Short mmCIF file of C-alpha atoms and ligand atoms in Angstrom, two decimals:
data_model
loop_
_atom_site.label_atom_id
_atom_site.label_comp_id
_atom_site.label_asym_id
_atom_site.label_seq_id
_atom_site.Cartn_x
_atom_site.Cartn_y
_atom_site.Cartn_z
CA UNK A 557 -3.06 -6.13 14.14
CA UNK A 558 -4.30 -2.98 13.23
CA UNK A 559 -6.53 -3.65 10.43
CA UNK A 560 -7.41 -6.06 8.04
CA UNK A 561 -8.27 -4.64 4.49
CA UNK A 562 -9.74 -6.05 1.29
CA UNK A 563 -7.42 -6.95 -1.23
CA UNK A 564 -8.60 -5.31 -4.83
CA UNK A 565 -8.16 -7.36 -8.03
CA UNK A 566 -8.29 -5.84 -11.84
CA UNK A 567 -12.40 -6.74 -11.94
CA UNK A 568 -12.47 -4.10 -8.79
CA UNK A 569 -10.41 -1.22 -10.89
CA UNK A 570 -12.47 -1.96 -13.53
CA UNK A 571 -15.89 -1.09 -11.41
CA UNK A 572 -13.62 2.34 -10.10
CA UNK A 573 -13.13 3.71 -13.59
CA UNK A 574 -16.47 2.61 -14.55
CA UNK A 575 -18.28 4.51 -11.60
CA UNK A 576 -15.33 7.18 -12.07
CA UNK A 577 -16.72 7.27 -16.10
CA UNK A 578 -20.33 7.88 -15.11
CA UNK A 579 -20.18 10.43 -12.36
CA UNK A 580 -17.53 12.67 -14.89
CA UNK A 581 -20.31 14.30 -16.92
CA UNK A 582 -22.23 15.85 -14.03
CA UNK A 583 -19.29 16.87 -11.89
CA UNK A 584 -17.69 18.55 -14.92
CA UNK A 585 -20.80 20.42 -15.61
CA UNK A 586 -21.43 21.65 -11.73
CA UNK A 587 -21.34 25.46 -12.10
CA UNK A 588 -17.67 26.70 -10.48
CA UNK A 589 -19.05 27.85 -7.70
CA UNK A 590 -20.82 24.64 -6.40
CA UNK A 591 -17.77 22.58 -7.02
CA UNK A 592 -16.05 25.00 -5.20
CA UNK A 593 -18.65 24.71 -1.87
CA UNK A 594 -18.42 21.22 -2.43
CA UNK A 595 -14.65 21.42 -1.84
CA UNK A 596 -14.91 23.97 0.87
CA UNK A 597 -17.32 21.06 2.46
CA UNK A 598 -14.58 18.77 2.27
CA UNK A 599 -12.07 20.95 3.83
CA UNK A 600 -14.34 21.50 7.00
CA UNK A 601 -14.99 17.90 6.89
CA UNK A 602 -11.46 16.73 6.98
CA UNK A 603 -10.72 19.20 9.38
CA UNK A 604 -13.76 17.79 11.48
CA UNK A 605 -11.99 14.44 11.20
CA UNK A 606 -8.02 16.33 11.43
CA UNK A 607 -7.25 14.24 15.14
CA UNK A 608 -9.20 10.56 14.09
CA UNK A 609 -6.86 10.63 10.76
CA UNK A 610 -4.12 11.82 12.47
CA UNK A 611 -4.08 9.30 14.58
CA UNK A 612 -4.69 6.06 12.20
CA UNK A 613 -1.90 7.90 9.74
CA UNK A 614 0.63 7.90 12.53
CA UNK A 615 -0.44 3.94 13.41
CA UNK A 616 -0.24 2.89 9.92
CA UNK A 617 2.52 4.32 8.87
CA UNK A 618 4.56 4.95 12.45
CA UNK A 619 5.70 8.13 11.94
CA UNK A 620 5.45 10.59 14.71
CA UNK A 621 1.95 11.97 15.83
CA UNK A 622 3.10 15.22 15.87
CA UNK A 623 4.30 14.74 11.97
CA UNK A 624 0.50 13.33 11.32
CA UNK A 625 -0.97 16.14 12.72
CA UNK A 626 0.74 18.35 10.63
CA UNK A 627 0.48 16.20 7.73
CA UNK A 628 -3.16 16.49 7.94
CA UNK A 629 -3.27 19.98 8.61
CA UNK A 630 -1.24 20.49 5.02
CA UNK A 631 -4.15 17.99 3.60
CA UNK A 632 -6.71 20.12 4.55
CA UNK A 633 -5.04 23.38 3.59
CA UNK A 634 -4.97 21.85 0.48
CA UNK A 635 -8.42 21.71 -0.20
CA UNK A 636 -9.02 25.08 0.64
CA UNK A 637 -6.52 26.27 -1.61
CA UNK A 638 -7.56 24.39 -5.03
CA UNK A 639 -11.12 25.19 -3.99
CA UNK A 640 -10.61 28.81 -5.08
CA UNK A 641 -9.52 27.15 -8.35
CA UNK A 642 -13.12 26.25 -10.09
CA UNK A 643 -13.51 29.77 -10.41
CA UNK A 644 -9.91 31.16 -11.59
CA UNK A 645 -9.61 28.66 -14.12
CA UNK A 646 -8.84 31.45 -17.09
CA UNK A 647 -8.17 31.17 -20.39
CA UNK A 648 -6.43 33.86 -23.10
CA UNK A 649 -7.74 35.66 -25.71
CA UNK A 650 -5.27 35.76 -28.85
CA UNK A 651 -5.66 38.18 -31.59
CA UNK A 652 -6.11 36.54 -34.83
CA UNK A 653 -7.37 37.77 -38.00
CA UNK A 654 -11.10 37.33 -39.19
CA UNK A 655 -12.92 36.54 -35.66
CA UNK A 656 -11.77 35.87 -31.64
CA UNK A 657 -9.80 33.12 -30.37
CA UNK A 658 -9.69 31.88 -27.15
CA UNK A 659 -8.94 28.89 -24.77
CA UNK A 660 -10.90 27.38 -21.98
CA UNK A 661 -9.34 24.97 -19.87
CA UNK A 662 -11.24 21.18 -20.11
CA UNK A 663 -11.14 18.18 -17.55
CA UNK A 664 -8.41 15.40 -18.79
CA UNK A 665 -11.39 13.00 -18.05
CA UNK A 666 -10.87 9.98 -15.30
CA UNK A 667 -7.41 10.55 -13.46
CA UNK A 668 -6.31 7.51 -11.87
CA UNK A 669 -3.69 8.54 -9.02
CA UNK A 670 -1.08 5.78 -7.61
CA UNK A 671 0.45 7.53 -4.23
CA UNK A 672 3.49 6.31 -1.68
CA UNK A 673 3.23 4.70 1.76
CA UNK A 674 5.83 7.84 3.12
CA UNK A 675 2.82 10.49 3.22
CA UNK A 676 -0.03 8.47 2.24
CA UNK A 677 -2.86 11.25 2.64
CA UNK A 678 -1.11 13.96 1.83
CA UNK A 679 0.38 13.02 -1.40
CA UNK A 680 -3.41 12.04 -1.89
CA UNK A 681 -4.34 15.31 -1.23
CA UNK A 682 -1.50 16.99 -3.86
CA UNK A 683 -3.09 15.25 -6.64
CA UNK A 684 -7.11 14.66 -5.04
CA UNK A 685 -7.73 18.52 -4.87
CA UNK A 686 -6.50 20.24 -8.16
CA UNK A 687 -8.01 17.17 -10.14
CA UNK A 688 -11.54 17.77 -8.76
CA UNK A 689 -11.13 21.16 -8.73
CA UNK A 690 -10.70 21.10 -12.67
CA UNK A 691 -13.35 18.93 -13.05
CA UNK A 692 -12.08 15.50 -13.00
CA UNK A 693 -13.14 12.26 -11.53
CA UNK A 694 -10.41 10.16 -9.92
CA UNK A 695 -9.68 6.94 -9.09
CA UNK A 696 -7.52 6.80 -6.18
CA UNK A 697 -4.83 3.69 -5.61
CA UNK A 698 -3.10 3.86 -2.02
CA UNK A 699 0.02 2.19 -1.14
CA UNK A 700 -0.63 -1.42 -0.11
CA UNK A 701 0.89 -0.91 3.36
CA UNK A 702 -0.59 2.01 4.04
CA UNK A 703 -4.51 2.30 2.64
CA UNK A 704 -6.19 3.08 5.77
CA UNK A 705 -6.35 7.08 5.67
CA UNK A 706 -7.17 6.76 1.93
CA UNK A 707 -10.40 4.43 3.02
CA UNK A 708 -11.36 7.03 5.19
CA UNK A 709 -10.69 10.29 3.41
CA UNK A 710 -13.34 8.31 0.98
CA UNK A 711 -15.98 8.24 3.68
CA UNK A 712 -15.71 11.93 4.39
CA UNK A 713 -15.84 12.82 0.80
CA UNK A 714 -18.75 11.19 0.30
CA UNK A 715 -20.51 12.78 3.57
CA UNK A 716 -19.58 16.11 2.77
CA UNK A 717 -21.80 15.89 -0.80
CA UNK A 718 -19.15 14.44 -3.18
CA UNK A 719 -21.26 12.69 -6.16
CA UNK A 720 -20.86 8.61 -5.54
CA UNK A 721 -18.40 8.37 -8.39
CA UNK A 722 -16.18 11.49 -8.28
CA UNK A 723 -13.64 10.02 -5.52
CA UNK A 724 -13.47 5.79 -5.70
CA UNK A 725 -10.44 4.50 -3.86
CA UNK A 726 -9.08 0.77 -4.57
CA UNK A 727 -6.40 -1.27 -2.48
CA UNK A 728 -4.39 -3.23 -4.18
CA UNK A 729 -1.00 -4.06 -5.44
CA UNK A 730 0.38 -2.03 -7.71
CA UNK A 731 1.50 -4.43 -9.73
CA UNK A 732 -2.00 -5.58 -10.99
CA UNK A 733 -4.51 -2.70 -9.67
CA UNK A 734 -1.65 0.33 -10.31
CA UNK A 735 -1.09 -1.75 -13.51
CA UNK A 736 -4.59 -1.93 -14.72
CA UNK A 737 -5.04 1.89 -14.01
CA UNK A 738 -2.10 2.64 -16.18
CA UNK A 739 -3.46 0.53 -19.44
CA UNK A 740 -7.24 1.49 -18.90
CA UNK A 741 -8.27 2.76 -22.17
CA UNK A 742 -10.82 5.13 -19.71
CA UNK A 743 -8.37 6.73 -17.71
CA UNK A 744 -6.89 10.02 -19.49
CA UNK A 745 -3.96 10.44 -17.09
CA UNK A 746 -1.80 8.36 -14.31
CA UNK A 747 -0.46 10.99 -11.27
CA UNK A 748 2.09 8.84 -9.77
CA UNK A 749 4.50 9.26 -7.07
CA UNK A 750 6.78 7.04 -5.99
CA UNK A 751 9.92 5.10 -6.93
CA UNK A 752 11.71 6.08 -10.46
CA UNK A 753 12.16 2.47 -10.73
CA UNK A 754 7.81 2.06 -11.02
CA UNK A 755 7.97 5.52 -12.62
CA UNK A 756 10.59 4.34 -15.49
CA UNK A 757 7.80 1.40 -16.20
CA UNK A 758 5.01 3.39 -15.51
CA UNK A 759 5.58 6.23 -18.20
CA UNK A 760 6.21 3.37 -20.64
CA UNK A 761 3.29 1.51 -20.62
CA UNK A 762 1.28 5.19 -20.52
CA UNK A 763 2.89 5.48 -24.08
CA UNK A 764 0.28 2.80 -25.58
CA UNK A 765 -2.91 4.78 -25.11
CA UNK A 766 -0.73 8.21 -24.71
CA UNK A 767 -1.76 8.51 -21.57
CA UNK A 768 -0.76 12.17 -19.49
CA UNK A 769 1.34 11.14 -17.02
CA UNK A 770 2.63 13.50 -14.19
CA UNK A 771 5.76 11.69 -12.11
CA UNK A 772 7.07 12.66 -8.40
CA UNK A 773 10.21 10.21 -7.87
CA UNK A 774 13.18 10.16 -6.15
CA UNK A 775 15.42 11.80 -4.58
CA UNK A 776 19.10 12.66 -3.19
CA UNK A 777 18.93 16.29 -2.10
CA UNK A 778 22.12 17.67 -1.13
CA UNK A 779 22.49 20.42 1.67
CA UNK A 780 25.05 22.87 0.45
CA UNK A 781 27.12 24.26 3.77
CA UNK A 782 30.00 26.79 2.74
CA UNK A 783 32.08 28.18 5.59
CA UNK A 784 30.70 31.63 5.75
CA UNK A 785 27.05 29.89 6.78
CA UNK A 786 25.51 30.27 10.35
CA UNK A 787 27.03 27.17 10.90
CA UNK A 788 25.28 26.97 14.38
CA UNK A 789 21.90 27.34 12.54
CA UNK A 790 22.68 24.88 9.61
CA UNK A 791 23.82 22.02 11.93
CA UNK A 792 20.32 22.79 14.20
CA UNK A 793 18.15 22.15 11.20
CA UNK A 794 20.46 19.77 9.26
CA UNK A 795 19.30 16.84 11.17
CA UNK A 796 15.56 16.42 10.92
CA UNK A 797 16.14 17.99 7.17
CA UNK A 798 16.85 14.23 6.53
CA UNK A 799 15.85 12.05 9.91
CA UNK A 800 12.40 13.41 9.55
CA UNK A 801 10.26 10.94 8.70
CA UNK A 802 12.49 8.49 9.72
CA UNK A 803 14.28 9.06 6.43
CA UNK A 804 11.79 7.99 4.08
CA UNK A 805 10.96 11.42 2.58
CA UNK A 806 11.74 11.61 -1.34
CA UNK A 807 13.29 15.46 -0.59
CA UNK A 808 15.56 13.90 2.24
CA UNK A 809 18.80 16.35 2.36
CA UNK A 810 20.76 12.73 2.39
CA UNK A 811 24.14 14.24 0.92
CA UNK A 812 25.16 16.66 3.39
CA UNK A 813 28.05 18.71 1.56
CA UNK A 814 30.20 21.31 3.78
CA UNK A 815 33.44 23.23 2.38
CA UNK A 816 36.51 22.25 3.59
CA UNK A 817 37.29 25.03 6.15
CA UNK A 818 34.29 24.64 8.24
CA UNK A 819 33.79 20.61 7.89
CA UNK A 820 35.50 20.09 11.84
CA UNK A 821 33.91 22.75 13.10
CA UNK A 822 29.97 21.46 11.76
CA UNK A 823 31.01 18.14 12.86
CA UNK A 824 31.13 18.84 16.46
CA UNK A 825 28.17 21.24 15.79
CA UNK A 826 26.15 18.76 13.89
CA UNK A 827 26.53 15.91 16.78
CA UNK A 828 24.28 16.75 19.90
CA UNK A 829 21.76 17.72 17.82
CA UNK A 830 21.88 14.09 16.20
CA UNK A 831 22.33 12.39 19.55
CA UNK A 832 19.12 14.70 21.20
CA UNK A 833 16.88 13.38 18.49
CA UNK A 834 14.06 11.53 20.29
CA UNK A 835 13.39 8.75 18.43
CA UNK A 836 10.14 6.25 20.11
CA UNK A 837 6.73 5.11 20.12
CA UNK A 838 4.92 7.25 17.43
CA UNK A 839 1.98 8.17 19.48
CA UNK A 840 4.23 9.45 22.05
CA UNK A 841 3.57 13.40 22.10
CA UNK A 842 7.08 14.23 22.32
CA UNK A 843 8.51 11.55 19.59
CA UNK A 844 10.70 13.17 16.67
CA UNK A 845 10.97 10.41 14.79
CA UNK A 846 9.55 6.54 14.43
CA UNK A 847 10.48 3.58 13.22
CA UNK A 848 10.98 2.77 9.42
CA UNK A 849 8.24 1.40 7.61
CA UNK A 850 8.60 -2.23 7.12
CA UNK A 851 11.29 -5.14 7.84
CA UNK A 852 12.62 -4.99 4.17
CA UNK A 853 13.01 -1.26 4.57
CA UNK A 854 14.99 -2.29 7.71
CA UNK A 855 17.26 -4.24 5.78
CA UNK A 856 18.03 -2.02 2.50
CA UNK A 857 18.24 0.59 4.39
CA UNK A 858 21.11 -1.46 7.27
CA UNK A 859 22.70 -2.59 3.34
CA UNK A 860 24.30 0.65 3.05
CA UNK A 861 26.25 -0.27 6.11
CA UNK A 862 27.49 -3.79 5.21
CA UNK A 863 29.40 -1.52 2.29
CA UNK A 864 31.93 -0.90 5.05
CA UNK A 865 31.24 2.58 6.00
CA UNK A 866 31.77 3.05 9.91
CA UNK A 867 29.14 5.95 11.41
CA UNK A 868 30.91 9.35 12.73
CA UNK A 869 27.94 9.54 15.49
CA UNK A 870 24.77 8.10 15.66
CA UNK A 871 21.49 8.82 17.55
CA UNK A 872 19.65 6.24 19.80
CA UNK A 873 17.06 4.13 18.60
CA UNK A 874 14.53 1.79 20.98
CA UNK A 875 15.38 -2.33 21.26
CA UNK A 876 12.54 -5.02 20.95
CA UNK A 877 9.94 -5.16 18.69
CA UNK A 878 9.86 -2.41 15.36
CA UNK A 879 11.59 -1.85 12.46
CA UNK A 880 14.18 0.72 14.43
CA UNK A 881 16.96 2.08 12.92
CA UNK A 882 18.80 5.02 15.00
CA UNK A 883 19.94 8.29 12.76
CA UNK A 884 23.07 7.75 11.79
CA UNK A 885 26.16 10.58 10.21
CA UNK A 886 28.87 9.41 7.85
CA UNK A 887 31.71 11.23 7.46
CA UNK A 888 33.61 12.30 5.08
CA UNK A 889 32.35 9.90 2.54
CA UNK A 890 33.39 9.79 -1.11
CA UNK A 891 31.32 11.04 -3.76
CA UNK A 892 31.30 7.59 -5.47
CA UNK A 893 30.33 5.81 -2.43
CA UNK A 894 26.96 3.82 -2.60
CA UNK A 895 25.39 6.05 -0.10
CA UNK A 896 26.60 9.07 -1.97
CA UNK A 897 24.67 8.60 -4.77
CA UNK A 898 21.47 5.59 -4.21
CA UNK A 899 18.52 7.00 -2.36
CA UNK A 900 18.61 5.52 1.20
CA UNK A 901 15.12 6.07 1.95
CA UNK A 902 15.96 5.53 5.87
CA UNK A 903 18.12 7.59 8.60
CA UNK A 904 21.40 8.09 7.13
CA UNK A 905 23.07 11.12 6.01
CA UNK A 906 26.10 11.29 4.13
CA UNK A 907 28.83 14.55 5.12
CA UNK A 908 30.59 14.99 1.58
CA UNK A 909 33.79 17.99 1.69
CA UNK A 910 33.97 20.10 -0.78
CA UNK A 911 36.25 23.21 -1.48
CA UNK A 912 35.18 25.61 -3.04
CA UNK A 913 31.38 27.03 -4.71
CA UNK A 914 32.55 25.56 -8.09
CA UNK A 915 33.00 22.04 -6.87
CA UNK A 916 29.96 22.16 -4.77
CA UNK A 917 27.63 22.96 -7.58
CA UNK A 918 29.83 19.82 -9.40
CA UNK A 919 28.90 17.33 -6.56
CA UNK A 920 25.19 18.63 -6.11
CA UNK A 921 24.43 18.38 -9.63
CA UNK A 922 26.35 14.77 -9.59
CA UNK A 923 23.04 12.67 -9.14
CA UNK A 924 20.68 11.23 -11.73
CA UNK A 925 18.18 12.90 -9.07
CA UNK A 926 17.05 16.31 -9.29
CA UNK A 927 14.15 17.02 -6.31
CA UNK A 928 15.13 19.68 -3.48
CA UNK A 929 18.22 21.01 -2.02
CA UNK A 930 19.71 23.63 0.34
CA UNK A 931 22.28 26.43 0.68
CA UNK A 932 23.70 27.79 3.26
CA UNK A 933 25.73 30.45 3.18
CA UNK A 934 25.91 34.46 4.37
CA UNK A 935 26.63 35.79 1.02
CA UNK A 936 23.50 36.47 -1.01
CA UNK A 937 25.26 36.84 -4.44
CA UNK A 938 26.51 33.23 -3.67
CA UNK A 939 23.36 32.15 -2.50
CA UNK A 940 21.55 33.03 -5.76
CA UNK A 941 24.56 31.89 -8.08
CA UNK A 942 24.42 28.75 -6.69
CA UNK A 943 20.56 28.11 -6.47
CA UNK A 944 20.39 28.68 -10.36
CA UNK A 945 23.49 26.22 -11.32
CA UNK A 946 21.34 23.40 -8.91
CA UNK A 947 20.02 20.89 -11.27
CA UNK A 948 16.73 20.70 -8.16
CA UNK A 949 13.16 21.74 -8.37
CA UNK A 950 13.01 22.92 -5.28
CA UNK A 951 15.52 24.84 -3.03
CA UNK A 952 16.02 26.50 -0.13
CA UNK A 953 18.19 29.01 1.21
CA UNK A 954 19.28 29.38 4.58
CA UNK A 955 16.43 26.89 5.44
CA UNK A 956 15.53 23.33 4.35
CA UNK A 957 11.58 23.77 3.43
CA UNK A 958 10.74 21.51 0.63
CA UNK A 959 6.81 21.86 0.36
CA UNK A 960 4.31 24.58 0.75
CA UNK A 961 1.08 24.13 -0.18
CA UNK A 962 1.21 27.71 -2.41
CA UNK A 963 4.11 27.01 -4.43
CA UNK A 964 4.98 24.37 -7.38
CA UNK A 965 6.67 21.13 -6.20
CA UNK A 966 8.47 18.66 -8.35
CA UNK A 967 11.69 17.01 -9.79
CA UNK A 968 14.24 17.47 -12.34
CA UNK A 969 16.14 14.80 -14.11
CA UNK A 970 15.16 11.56 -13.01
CA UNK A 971 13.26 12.77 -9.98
CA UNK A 972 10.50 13.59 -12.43
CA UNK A 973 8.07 15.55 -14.31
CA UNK A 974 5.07 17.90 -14.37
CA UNK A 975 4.77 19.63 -11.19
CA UNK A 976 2.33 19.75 -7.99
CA UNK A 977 0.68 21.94 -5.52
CA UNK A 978 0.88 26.24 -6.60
CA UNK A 979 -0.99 27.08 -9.79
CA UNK A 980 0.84 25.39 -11.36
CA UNK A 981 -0.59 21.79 -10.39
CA UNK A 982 -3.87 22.65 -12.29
CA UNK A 983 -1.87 22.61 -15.45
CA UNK A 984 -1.40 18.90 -15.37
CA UNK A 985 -5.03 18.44 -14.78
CA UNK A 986 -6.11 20.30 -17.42
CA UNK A 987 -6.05 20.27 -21.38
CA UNK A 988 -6.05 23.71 -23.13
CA UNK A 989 -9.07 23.44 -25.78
CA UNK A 990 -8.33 26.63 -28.41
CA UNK A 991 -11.99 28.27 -30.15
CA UNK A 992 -12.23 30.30 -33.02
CA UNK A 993 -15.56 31.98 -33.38
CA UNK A 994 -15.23 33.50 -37.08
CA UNK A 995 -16.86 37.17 -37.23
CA UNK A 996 -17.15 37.86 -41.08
CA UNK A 997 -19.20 36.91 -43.34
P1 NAD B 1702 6.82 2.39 -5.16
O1 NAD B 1702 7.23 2.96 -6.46
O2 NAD B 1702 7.24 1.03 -4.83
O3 NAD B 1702 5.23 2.38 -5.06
C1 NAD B 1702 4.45 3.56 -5.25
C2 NAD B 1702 3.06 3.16 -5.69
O4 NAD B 1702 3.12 2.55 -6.97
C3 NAD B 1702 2.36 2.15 -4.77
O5 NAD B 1702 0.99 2.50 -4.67
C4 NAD B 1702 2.54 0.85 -5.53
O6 NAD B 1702 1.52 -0.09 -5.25
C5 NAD B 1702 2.43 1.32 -6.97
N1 NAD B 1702 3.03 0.44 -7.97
C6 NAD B 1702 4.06 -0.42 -7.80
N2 NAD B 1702 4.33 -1.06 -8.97
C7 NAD B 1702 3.45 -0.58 -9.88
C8 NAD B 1702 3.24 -0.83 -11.27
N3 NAD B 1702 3.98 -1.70 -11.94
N4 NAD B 1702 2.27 -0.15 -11.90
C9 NAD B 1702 1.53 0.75 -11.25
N5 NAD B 1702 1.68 1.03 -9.94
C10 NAD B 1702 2.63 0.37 -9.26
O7 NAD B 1702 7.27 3.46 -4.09
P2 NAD B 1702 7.17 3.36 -2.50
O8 NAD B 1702 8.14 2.33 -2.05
O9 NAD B 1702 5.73 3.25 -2.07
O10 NAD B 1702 7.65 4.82 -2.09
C11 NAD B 1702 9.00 5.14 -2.00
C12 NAD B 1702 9.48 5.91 -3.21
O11 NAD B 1702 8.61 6.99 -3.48
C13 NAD B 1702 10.84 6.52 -3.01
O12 NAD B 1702 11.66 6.31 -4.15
C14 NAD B 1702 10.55 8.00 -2.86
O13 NAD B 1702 11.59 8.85 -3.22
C15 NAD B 1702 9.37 8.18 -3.73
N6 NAD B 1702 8.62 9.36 -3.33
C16 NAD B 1702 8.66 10.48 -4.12
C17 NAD B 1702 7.97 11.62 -3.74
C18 NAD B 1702 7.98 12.86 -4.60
O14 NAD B 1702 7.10 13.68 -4.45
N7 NAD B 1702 8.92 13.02 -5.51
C19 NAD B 1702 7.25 11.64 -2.56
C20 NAD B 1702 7.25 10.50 -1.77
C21 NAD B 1702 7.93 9.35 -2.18
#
C-alpha cells in the first residue's frame, strides 16, 4: 500500500470554504507585489520539492517518472508565470461623457477547483496559480485515487508564507465533497476538469446559485495526415501523441486520420515505432509509458475490443500484477465505429482513411468533442485552411503539442468552456467591476 488517506465528508468542505471565506479579505488586499513574492516563494519551493513530488506523482498515479518530472517542472513554471500577473492585472479607460470610466479587475471570491486523477498536480497548478494570483482563495478537491501530490503541494504552500486559509485541500468523493463545493452558497466559481459526463451535471447544479463555472472535458483529437506530410516524421511522433500517458490524456490524438494515398505507406511507418515503445515499471528511468490507472479503467478501456475490432499491430505490455494494457493500432476503422467516436481514455488509436482535405475536415469535425488536434502536411496554405475549419481549441501543425504553459488551453463543443493557462486564464478568475467617477458639477 502506498498510502492511506482520510476520507473528507460535506462537514470537512464546509470547514475549507469557511477557512477559504476568512483568509479572502487579507489576501485580496496584499499589495501586488507581495502576492507576487509570495508566489515566486512557492515556485522556489516546489522546485525545492520538484524530485520528492515527482516521485509520489509517478507512484500514485503510475505514469512514467520521466513524465512526472516533467509534469512538475510545467507545475512550477506555472507559478512563475501567473506570478507576474498581480501586477499586470489592467483595466481600460473608456471615454464617456461627463467624467472617467474605468474597470479594475476584482477576485470572484472562494474558487473551489475539482481536478482529474490523469495529471493530478498539474491540472492543480492550471487553475491554483491564476486564481491566487487574482486574488482568490481556493478550495482545492483532488481526484480520490490520486490526492497525494495535492496533500503535499498544501504543505509547501503553507511553508513558503501562504496565509492558513488561501490554499485548503479536501479528499473526498466527488460525489458528496465535489458536490457540496458546487452548491456552496460561499463559493463564487467551480474550475472543473474532468469527464463531460460530471461536467454536464456539474454546470447544472452551478445554475442554482449562478455559480462561474470554467469546464476542461473530453476529448477525441484527431491527427490529420495528408500524403504530402513528412510521413517519416508524423508516424515518429504519432505514437506517444496518444500512448503517452498510457492513454489517459483528455488531448489524446485517438483518431488517427491519413489520406488514402499514403495510408500503406504510414502503416508500415507507424509500426516499429509502436512495437519500440517501452512500456514498464514507472520508476524505471527509461519507461515510456505505465500502466493504466485502475482495474475498471482496465476493463472499459479492453470493452472497445470485445466490439470485434482485431488490432493491426500492437506494442508489448508486462504480465503479472498491474493494470497493463499494451498500445494497440486499429486499422482502417469506420468512422461510426465505437472507438471512432467514444473517448477511450487508454492505449488505443484508431487509423481512419480519408481522401481528400474536404472529407478530412468532415471526419475531424465529426465528434461532439472539440479539444486539440494535428495536421500534417507540407503545404502551408493547406495547413492553415484546415486549422481554421477544425472545430478544436488547440492545434498543431506539423507537431502534436497540446499545452504550453504561455498560451490559452481549452475545448470547443462538448470538450468545454472558458479557457486555461496564457492570459487568458486570468479572465475566468476575474470579474470586470466598471467605475464612473463624475467630473462636473
Ligand atoms: P471524473 O469526471 O470522473 O472526475 C473528475 C473529478 O470530479 C474528480 O475529482 C471527481 O471526484 C469529481 N466528481 C465526480 N463526480 C462529481 C460530482 N457529481 N460533483 C462534483 N465533482 C465530482 O473524471 P476522471 O475520471 O477523474 O478523469 C477523466 C476525464 O477527465 C476524461 O474524460 C478526460 O478527458 C477528462 N480530462 C480533461 C482534461 C482537459 O483539460 N480537458 C484534462 C484531463 C482529463
Amino acid at each position: 500500500m502506498l498510502a492511506e488517506v482520510a476520507r473528507a465528508d460535506v462537514a470537512d468542505v464546509d470547514r475549507a470554504v469557511a477557512a477559504a471565506v476568512a483568509a479572502l479579505p487579507a489576501w485580496r488586499a496584499l499589495a501586488p507585489a507581495e502576492r507576487a513574492r509570495l508566489l515566486h516563494a512557492l515556485a522556489d519551493a516546489l522546485a525545492a520539492h520538484q524530485e520528492e513530488l515527482a516521485v509520489l506523482e509517478a507512484r500514485n498515479a503510475g505514469k512514467a517518472i520521466g513524465d512526472a518530472r516533467g509534469e512538475m517542472g510545467m507545475v512550477i513554471d506555472t507559478f512563475r508565470f501567473y506570478a507576474g500577473a498581480p501586477e499586470r492585472l489592467l483595466g481600460d479607460t473608456i471615454p464617456v461623457a461627463g467624467g472617467q470610466a474605468f474597470t479594475v479587475r476584482e477576485p470572484v471570491g472562494v474558487v473551489g477547483l475539482i481536478t482529474p486523477w490523469n495529471f493530478p498536480l498539474t491540472i492543480a497548478a492550471w487553475k491554483l496559480a491564476p486564481a491566487l494570483a487574482a486574488g482568490n482563495t481556493v478550495v482545492l478537491k483532488p481526484a480520490e485515487l490520486t490526492p497525494l501530490t495535492a496533500l503535499r503541494f498544501a504543505e509547501i504552500a503553507l511553508a513558503a508564507g501562504l496565509p492558513a486559509g488561501v490554499v485548503n485541500v479536501v479528499v473526498g468523493p466527488g460525489r458528496t465533497c465535489g458536490q457540496r463545493l458546487v452548491e456552496h452558497p460561499d463559493v463564487a466559481k467551480i474550475a472543473f476538469t474532468g469527464s463531460t459526463e460530471v461536467g454536464r451535471s456539474i454546470a447544472a447544479a452551478a445554475a442554482a446559485t449562478i455559480k462561474r463555472v470554467t469546464l476542461e472535458l473530453g476529448g477525441k483529437s484527431a491527427n490529420i495526415i495528408f500524403a504530402d506530410a513528412d510521413l517519416e516524421a508524423a508516424a515518429a511522433a504519432a505514437p506517444l501523441a496518444v500512448f503517452g500517458n498510457a492513454g489517459q490524456d483528455c488531448c489524446a490524438r485517438s483518431r488517427i486520420l491519413v489520406q488514402e494515398a499514403a495510408l500503406e505507406r504510414f502503416l508500415e511507418l507507424l509500426e516499429p515505432h509502436v512495437t519500440a515503445l517501452r512500456v514498464g515499471d514507472p520508476l524505471a528511468e527509461s519507461t515510456q509509458m505505465g500502466p493504466l490507472i485502475s482495474a475498471a479503467q482496465r476493463d472499459a478501456v479492453a470493452s472497445f475490443l470485445d466490439d470485434g475490432a482485431s488490432p493491426a499491430f500492437r506494442g508489448s505490455a508486462p504480465e503479472g500484477p498491474g493494470f497493463w494494457f499494451p498500445p494497440t493500432v486499429l486499422a482502417p476503422v469506420d468512422p461510426g465505429a465505437r472507438v471512432a467516436r467514444e473517448e477511450v481514455f487508454g492505449p488505443i488509436a484508431a487509423v481512419i482513411p480519408f481522401a481528400d482535405e474536404a472529407e478530412a475536415i468532415t471526419l475531424a469535425n465529426d465528434s461532439i468533442y472539440g479539444l486539440s488536434g494535428s495536421i500534417w502536411t507540407r503545404d502551408g496554405a493547406r495547413a492553415l485552411r484546415v486549422a481554421r475549419a477544425v472545430e478544436t481549441g488547440v492545434l498543431s501543425i506539423n507537431a502534436n503539442t497540446s499545452v504550453r504553459v504561455t498560451t490559452p488551453f481549452g475545448g470547443f463543443k462538448q470538450s468545454g468552456y472558458g479557457r486555461e493557462l496564457g492570459p487568458h486564464a486570468l479572465d475566468a478568475y476575474t470579474e470586470v467591476k466598471t467605475i464612473f467617477y463624475a467630473t462636473e458639477g
